[in-house]
Tab-separated table of C-alpha atoms in Angstrom:
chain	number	residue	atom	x	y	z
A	13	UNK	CA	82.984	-10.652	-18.359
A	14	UNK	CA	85.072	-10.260	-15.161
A	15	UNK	CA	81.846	-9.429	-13.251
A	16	UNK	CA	81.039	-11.929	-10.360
A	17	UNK	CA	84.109	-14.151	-10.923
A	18	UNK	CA	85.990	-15.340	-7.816
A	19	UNK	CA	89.625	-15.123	-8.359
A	20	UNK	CA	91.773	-17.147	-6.051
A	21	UNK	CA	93.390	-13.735	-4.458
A	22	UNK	CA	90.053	-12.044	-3.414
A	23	UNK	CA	88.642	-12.306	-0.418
A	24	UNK	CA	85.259	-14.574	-1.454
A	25	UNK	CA	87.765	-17.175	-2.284
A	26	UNK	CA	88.167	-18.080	1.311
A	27	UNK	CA	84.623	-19.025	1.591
A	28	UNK	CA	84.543	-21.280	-0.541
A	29	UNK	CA	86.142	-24.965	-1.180
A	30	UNK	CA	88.962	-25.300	-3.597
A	31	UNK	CA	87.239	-27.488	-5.699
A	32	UNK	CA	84.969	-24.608	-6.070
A	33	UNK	CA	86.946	-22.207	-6.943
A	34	UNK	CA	88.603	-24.252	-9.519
A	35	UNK	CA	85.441	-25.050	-11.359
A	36	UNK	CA	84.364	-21.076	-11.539
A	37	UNK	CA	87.598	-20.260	-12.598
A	38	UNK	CA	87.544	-23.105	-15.223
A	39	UNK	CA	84.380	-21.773	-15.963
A	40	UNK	CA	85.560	-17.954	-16.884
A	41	UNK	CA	88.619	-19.346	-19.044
A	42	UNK	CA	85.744	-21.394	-21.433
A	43	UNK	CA	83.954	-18.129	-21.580
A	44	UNK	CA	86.910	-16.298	-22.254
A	45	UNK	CA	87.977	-18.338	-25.232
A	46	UNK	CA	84.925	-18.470	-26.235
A	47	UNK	CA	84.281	-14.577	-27.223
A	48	UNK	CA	87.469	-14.668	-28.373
A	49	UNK	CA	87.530	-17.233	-30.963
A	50	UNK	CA	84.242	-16.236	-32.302
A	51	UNK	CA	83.119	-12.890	-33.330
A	52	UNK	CA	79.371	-13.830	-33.244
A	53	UNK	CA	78.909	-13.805	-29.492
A	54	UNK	CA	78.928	-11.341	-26.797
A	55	UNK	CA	78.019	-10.851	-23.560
A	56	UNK	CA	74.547	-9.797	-22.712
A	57	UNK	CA	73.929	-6.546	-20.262
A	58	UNK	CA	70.685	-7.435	-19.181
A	59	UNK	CA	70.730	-11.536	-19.314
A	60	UNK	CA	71.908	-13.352	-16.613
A	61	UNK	CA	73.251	-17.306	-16.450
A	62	UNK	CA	72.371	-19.251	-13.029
A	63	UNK	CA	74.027	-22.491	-12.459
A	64	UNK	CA	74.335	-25.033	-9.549
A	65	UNK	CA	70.738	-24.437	-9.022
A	66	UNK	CA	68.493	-26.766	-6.553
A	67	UNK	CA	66.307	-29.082	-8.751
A	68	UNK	CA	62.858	-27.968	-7.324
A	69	UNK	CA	63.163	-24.371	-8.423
A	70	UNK	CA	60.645	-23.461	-10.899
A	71	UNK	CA	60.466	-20.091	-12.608
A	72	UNK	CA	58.196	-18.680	-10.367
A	73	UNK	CA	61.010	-18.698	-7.884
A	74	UNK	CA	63.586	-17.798	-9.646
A	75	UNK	CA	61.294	-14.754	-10.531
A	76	UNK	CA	61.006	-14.474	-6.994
A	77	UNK	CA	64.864	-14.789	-6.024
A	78	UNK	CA	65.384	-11.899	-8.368
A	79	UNK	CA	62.796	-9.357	-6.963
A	80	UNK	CA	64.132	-9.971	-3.389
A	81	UNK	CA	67.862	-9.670	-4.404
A	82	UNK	CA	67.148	-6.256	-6.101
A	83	UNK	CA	65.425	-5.403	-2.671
A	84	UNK	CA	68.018	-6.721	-0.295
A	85	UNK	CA	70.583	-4.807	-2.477
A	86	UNK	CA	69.123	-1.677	-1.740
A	87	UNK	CA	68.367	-2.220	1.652
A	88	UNK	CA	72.153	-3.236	2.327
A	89	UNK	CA	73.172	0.144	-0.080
A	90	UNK	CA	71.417	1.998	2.552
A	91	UNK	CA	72.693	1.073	5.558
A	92	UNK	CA	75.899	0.961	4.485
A	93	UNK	CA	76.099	-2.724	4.176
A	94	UNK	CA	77.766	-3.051	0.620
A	95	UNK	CA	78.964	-0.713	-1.873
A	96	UNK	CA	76.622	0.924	-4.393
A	97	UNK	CA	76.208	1.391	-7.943
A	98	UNK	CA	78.662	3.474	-9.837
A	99	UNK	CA	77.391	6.369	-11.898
A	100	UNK	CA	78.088	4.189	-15.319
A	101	UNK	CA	76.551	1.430	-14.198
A	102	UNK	CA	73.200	2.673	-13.731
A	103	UNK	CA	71.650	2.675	-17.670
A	104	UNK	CA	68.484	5.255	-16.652
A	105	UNK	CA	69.208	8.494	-14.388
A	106	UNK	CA	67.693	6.655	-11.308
A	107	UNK	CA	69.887	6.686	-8.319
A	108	UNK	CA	72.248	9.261	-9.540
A	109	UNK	CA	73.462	12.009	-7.254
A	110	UNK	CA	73.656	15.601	-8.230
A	111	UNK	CA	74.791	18.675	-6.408
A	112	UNK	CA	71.840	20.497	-5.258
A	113	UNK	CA	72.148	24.479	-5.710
A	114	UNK	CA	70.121	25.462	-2.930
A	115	UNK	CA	71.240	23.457	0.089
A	116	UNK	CA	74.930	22.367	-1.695
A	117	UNK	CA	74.481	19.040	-0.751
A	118	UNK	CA	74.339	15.731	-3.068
A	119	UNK	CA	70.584	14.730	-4.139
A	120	UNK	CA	69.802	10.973	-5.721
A	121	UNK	CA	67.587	11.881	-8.619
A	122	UNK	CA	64.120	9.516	-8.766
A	123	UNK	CA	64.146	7.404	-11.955
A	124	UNK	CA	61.933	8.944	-15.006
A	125	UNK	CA	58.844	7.214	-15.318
A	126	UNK	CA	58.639	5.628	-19.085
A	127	UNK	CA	56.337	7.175	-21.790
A	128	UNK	CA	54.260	5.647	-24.481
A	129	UNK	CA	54.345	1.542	-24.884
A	130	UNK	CA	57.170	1.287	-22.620
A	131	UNK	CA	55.016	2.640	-19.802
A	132	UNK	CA	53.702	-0.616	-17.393
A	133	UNK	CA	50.727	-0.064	-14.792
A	134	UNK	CA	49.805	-2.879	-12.152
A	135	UNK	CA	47.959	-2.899	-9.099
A	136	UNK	CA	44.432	-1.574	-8.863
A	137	UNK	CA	45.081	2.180	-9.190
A	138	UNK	CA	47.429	1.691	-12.000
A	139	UNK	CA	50.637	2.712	-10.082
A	140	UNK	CA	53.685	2.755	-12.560
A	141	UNK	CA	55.863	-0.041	-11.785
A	142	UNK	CA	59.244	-1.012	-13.164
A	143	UNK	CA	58.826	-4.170	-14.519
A	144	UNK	CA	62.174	-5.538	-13.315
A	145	UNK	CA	62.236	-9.092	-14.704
A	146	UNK	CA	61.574	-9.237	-17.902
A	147	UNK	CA	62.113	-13.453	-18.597
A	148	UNK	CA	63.052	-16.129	-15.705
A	149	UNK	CA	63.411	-19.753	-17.658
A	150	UNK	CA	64.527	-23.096	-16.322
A	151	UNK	CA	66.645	-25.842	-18.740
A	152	UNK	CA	64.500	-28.911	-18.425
A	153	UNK	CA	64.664	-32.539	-19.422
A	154	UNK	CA	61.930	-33.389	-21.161
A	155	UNK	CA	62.032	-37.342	-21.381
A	156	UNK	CA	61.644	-36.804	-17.180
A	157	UNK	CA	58.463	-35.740	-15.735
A	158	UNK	CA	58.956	-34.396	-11.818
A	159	UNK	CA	55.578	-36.069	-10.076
A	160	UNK	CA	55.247	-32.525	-7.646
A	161	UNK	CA	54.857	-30.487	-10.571
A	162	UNK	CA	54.185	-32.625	-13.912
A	163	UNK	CA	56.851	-30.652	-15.977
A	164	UNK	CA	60.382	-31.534	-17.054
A	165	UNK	CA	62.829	-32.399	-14.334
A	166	UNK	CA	64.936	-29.493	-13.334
A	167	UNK	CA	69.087	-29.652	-15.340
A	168	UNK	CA	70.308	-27.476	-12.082
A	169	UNK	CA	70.499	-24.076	-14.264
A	170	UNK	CA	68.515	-21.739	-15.943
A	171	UNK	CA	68.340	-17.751	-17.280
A	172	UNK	CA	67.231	-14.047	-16.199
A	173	UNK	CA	66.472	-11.543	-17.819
A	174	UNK	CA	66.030	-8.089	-16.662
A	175	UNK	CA	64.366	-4.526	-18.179
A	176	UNK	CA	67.596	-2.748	-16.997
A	177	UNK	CA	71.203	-3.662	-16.521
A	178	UNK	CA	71.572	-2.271	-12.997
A	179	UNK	CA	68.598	-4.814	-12.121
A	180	UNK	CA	71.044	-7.542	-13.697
A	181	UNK	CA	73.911	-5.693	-11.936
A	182	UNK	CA	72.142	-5.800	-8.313
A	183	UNK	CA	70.943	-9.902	-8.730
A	184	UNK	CA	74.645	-10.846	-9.760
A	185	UNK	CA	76.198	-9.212	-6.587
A	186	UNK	CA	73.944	-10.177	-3.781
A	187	UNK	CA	72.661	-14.065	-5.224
A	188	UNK	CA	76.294	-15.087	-6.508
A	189	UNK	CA	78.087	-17.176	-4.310
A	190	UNK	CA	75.529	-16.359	-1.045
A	191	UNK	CA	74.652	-18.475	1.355
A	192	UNK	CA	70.911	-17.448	1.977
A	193	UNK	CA	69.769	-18.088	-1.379
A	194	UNK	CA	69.691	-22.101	-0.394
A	195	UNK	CA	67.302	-21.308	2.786
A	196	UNK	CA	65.095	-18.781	1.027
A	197	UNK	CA	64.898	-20.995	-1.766
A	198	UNK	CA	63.414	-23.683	0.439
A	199	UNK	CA	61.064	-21.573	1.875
A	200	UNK	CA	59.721	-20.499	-0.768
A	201	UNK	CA	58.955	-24.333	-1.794
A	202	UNK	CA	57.370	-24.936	0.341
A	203	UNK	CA	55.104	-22.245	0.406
A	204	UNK	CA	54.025	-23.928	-3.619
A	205	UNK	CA	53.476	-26.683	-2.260
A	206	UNK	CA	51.139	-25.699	0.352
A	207	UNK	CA	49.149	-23.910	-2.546
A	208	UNK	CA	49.186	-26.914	-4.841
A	209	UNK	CA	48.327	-29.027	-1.718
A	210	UNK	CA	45.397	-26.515	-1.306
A	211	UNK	CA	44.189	-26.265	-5.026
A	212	UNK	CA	43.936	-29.907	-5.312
A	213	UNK	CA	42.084	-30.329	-2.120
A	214	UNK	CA	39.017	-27.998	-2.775
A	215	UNK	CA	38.863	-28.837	-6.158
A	216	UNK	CA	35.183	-30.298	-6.648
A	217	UNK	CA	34.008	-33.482	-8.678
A	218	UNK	CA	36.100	-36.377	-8.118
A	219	UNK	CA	39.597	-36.630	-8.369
A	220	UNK	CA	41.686	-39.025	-11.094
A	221	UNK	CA	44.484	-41.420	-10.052
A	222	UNK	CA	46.745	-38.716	-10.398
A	223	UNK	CA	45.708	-36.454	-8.580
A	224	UNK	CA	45.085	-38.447	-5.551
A	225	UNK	CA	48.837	-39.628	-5.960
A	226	UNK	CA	50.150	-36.112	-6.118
A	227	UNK	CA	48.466	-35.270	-3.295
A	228	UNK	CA	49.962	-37.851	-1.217
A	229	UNK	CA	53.226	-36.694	-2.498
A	230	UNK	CA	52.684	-33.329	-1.321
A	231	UNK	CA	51.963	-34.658	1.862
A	232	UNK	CA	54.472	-36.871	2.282
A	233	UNK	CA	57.224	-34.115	1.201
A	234	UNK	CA	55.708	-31.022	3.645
A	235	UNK	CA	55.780	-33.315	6.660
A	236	UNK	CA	59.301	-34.718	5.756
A	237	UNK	CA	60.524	-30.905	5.943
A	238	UNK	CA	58.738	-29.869	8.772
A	239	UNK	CA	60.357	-32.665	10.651
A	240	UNK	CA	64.049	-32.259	9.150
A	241	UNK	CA	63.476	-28.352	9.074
A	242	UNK	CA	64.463	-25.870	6.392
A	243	UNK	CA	67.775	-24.808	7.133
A	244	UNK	CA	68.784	-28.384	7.275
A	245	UNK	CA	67.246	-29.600	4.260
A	246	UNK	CA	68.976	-26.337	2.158
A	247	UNK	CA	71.548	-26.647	-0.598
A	248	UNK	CA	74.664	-26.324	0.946
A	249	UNK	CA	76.254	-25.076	-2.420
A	250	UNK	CA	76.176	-21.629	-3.266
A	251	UNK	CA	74.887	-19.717	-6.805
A	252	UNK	CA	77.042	-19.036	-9.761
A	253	UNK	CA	75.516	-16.143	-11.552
A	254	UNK	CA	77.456	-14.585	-14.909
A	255	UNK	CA	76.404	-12.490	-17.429
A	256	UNK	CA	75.134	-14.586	-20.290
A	257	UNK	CA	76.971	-15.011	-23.337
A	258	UNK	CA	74.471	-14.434	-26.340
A	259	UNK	CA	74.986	-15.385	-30.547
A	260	UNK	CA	74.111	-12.236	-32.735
A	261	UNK	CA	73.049	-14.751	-35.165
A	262	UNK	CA	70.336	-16.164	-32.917
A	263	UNK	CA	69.331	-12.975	-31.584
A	264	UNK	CA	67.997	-11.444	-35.204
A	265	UNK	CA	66.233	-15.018	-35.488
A	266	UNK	CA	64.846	-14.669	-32.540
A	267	UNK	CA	63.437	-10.653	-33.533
A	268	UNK	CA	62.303	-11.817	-36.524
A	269	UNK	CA	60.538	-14.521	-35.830
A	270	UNK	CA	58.374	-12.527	-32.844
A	271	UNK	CA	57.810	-9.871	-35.302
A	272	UNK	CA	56.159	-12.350	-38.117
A	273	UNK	CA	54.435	-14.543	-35.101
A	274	UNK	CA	50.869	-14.204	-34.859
A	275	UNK	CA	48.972	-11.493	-33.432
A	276	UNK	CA	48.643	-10.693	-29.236
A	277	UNK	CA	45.907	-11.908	-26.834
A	278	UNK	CA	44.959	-8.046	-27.694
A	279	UNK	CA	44.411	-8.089	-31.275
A	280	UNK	CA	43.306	-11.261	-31.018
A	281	UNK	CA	40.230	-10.014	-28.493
A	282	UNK	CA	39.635	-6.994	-31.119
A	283	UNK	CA	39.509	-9.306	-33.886
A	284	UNK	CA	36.900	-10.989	-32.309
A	285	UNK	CA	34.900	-8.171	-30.887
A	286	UNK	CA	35.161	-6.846	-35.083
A	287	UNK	CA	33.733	-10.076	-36.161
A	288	UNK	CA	31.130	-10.454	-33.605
A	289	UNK	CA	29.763	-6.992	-35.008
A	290	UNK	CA	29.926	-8.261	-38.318
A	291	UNK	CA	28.354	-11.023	-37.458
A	292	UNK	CA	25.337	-8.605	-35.895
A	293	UNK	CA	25.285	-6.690	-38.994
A	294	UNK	CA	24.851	-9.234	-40.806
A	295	UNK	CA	21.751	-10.642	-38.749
A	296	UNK	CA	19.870	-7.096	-39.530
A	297	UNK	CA	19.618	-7.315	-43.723
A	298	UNK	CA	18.596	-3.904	-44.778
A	299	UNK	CA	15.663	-3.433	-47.260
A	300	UNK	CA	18.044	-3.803	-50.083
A	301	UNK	CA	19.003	-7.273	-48.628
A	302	UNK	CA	15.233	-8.223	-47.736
A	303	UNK	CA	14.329	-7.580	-51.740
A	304	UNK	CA	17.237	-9.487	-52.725
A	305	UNK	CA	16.046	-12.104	-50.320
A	306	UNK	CA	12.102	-11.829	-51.658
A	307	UNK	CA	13.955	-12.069	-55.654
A	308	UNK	CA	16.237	-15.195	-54.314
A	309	UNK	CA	12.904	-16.687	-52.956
A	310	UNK	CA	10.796	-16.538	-56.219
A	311	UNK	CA	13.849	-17.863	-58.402
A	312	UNK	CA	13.823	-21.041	-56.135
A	313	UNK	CA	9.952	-21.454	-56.458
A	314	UNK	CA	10.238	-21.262	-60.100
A	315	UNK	CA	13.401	-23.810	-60.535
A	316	UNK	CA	11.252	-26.584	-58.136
A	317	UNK	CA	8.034	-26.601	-60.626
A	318	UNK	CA	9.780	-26.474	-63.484
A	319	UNK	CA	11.802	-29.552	-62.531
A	320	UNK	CA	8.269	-30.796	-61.068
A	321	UNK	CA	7.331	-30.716	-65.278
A	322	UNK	CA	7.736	-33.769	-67.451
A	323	UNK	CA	10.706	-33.489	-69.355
A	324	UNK	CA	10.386	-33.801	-72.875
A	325	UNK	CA	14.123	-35.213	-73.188
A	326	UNK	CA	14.604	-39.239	-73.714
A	327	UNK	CA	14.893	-41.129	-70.820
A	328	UNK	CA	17.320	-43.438	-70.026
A	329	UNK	CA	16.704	-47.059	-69.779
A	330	UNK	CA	16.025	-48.025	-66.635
A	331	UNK	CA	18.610	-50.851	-64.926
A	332	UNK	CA	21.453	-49.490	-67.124
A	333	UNK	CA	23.152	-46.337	-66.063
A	334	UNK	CA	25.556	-45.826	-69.046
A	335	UNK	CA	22.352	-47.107	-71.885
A	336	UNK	CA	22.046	-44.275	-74.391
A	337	UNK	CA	19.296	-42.337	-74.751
A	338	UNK	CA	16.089	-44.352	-76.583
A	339	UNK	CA	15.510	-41.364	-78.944
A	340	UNK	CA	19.253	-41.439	-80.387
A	341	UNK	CA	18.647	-45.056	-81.315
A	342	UNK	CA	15.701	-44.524	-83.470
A	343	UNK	CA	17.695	-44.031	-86.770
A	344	UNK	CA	19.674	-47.045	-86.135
A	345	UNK	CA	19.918	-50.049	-87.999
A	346	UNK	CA	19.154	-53.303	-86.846
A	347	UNK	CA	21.385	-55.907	-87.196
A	348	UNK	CA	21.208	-58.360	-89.477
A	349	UNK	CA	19.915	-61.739	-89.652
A	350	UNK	CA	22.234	-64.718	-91.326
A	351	UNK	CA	19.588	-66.687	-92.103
A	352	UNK	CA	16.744	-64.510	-93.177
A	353	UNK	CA	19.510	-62.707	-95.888
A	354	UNK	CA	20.246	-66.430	-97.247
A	355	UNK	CA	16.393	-66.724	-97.595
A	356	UNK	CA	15.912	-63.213	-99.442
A	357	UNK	CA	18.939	-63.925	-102.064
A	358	UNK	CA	17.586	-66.974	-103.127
A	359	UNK	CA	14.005	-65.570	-103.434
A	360	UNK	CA	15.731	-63.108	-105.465
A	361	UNK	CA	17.308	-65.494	-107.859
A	362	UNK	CA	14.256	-67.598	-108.118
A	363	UNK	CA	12.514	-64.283	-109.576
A	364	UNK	CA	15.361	-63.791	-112.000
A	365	UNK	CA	15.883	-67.270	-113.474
A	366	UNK	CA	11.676	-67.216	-113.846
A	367	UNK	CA	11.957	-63.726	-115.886
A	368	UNK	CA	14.775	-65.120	-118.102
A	369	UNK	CA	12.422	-67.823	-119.147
């Protein structure tokens, strides 16, 4: 918690403005109240919190920032530069000094190369490499769109997050509160936007509206700092880096819902390969399939000429989709005449009256 805080009685606080020093020391009371009145948070070992950063830093630099403060921290360890890492600082047995029986003389042990899933290779030969930084995100806005880069305008802070807490250890002591982080940050810039400059200008076919404009606006921004220069144009406020403060609560969400998420670009490429066979399997019927094919055939033959036959059921009337069939009206009656039944009952009396005579 205490880690990286400038009080006003140490000897960063002369380097820095009062105004400054108030605000980081506003800062670590908030904190400090905040652990305390709720249970649910803590602070995280291997997560760092980056404030009062420039607005053009993407993650890719802050990615960057981290590997080179891990270096420079060593580099200054060795010559003597800055203090080192304590024994219970370091979380893996890297770096540690033991008394060697032979010569009697202190030996820093080489850290122990991971086994099983943990185990990371890069480069061509596979070397095993560390894997320092394990997350580097920047708090965006997303109702503003930066032109240069076509994502969210930068809020000025963001997050690490690191395999090993010594890693977080060594990026909180040499970025917070130094001065070079402001120059190599715009350094760094520029180098992006030389590469986007370059992407966009061998890209083939022709270019939209966009495009041409963001290319003007790399222009227009790499000759305004070559003319100004970088050390001019650098932040002149320094880095607050803290450990973060994390929610349990959020955490277990968080676990969960990457262990139900949907499968890896890995399983995802085995699926694939697995139905792709199928699919090739499928493609080759066996002979069972080909007689089962020959039966399906016939079947189909048979149900076309028998629907080819005349039916022998009534049809319906034509013009009249809901007429009934003609065969189900045969045994109906007609209906009755007015007139003609008038006609018959008289007939009918006439016969009568003439027998009574």
């Amino acid at each position: 918690m205490r880690e990286g805080v400038i009080f006003p009685n140490s000897p960063a606080a002369s380097t820095i403005p009062p105004a400054e020093l108030e605000k980081r020391m506003n800062s670590f009371n908030a904190r400090r109240n905040l652990i305390q009145t709720n249970p649910s948070l803590y602070v995280s070992k291997t997560r760092l919190s980056i404030r009062q950063l420039p607005t053009f830093v993407s993650e890719r630099l802050l990615k960057r920032l981290a590997r080179h403060a891990i270096k420079a921290f060593d580099e200054e360890t060795e010559k003597g530069e800055r203090d080192g890492l304590e024994e219970d600082e370091m979380d893996d047995e890297g770096g540690k000094k033991v008394v060697d029986p032979l010569s009697g003389g202190e030996v820093a042990l080489s850290a122990k190369e991971p086994k099983g899933e943990e185990k990371k290779k890069t480069g061509r030969k596979g070397k095993w490499s560390s894997g320092a930084v394990k997350q580097a995100k920047i708090v965006r806005l997303s109702e503003r769109v930066d032109p240069l880069t076509g994502k969210g305008k930068s809020k000025g802070y963001g997050f690490l997050e690191t395999e090993k807490h010594a890693d977080a250890l060594k990026i909180l002591r040499w970025a917070n509160n130094n001065p070079e982080t402001g120059s190599l940050f715009r350094l760094w810039w520029m180098d992006e936007m030389k590469e986007a400059l370059d992407v966009l200008e061998k890209k083939t076919g022709e270019k939209s509206e966009e495009e041409i404009a963001r290319m003007k606006r790399l222009k227009e921004v790499i000759a305004t700092s070559n003319e100004d220069g970088v050390e001019k144009a650098g932040s002149k406020r320094t880095l607050v880096v803290e450990f973060s403060i994390e929610n349990v609560v959020i955490i277990k969400k968080r676990e969960g819902r990457d262990k139900t998420s949907g499968p890896t670009h890995v399983d995802k490429r085995n699926q694939k390969h697995k139905l792709d066979t199928d699919r090739k399997d499928e493609s080759k019927p066996s002979k069972e399939g080909k007689s089962r094919a020959s039966r399906k055939s016939t079947n189909s033959k048979r149900n076309e000429e028998e629907n080819s036959r005349p039916s022998k059921r009534p049809r319906m009337e034509q013009g009249n989709p809901n007429a009934t069939p003609l065969g189900a009206r045969i045994g109906e009656k007609r209906p009755s005449n007015p007139l003609g039944s008038i006609i018959g009952r008289k007939r009918k009396m006439k016969k009568m009256n003439s027998g009574r005579k």
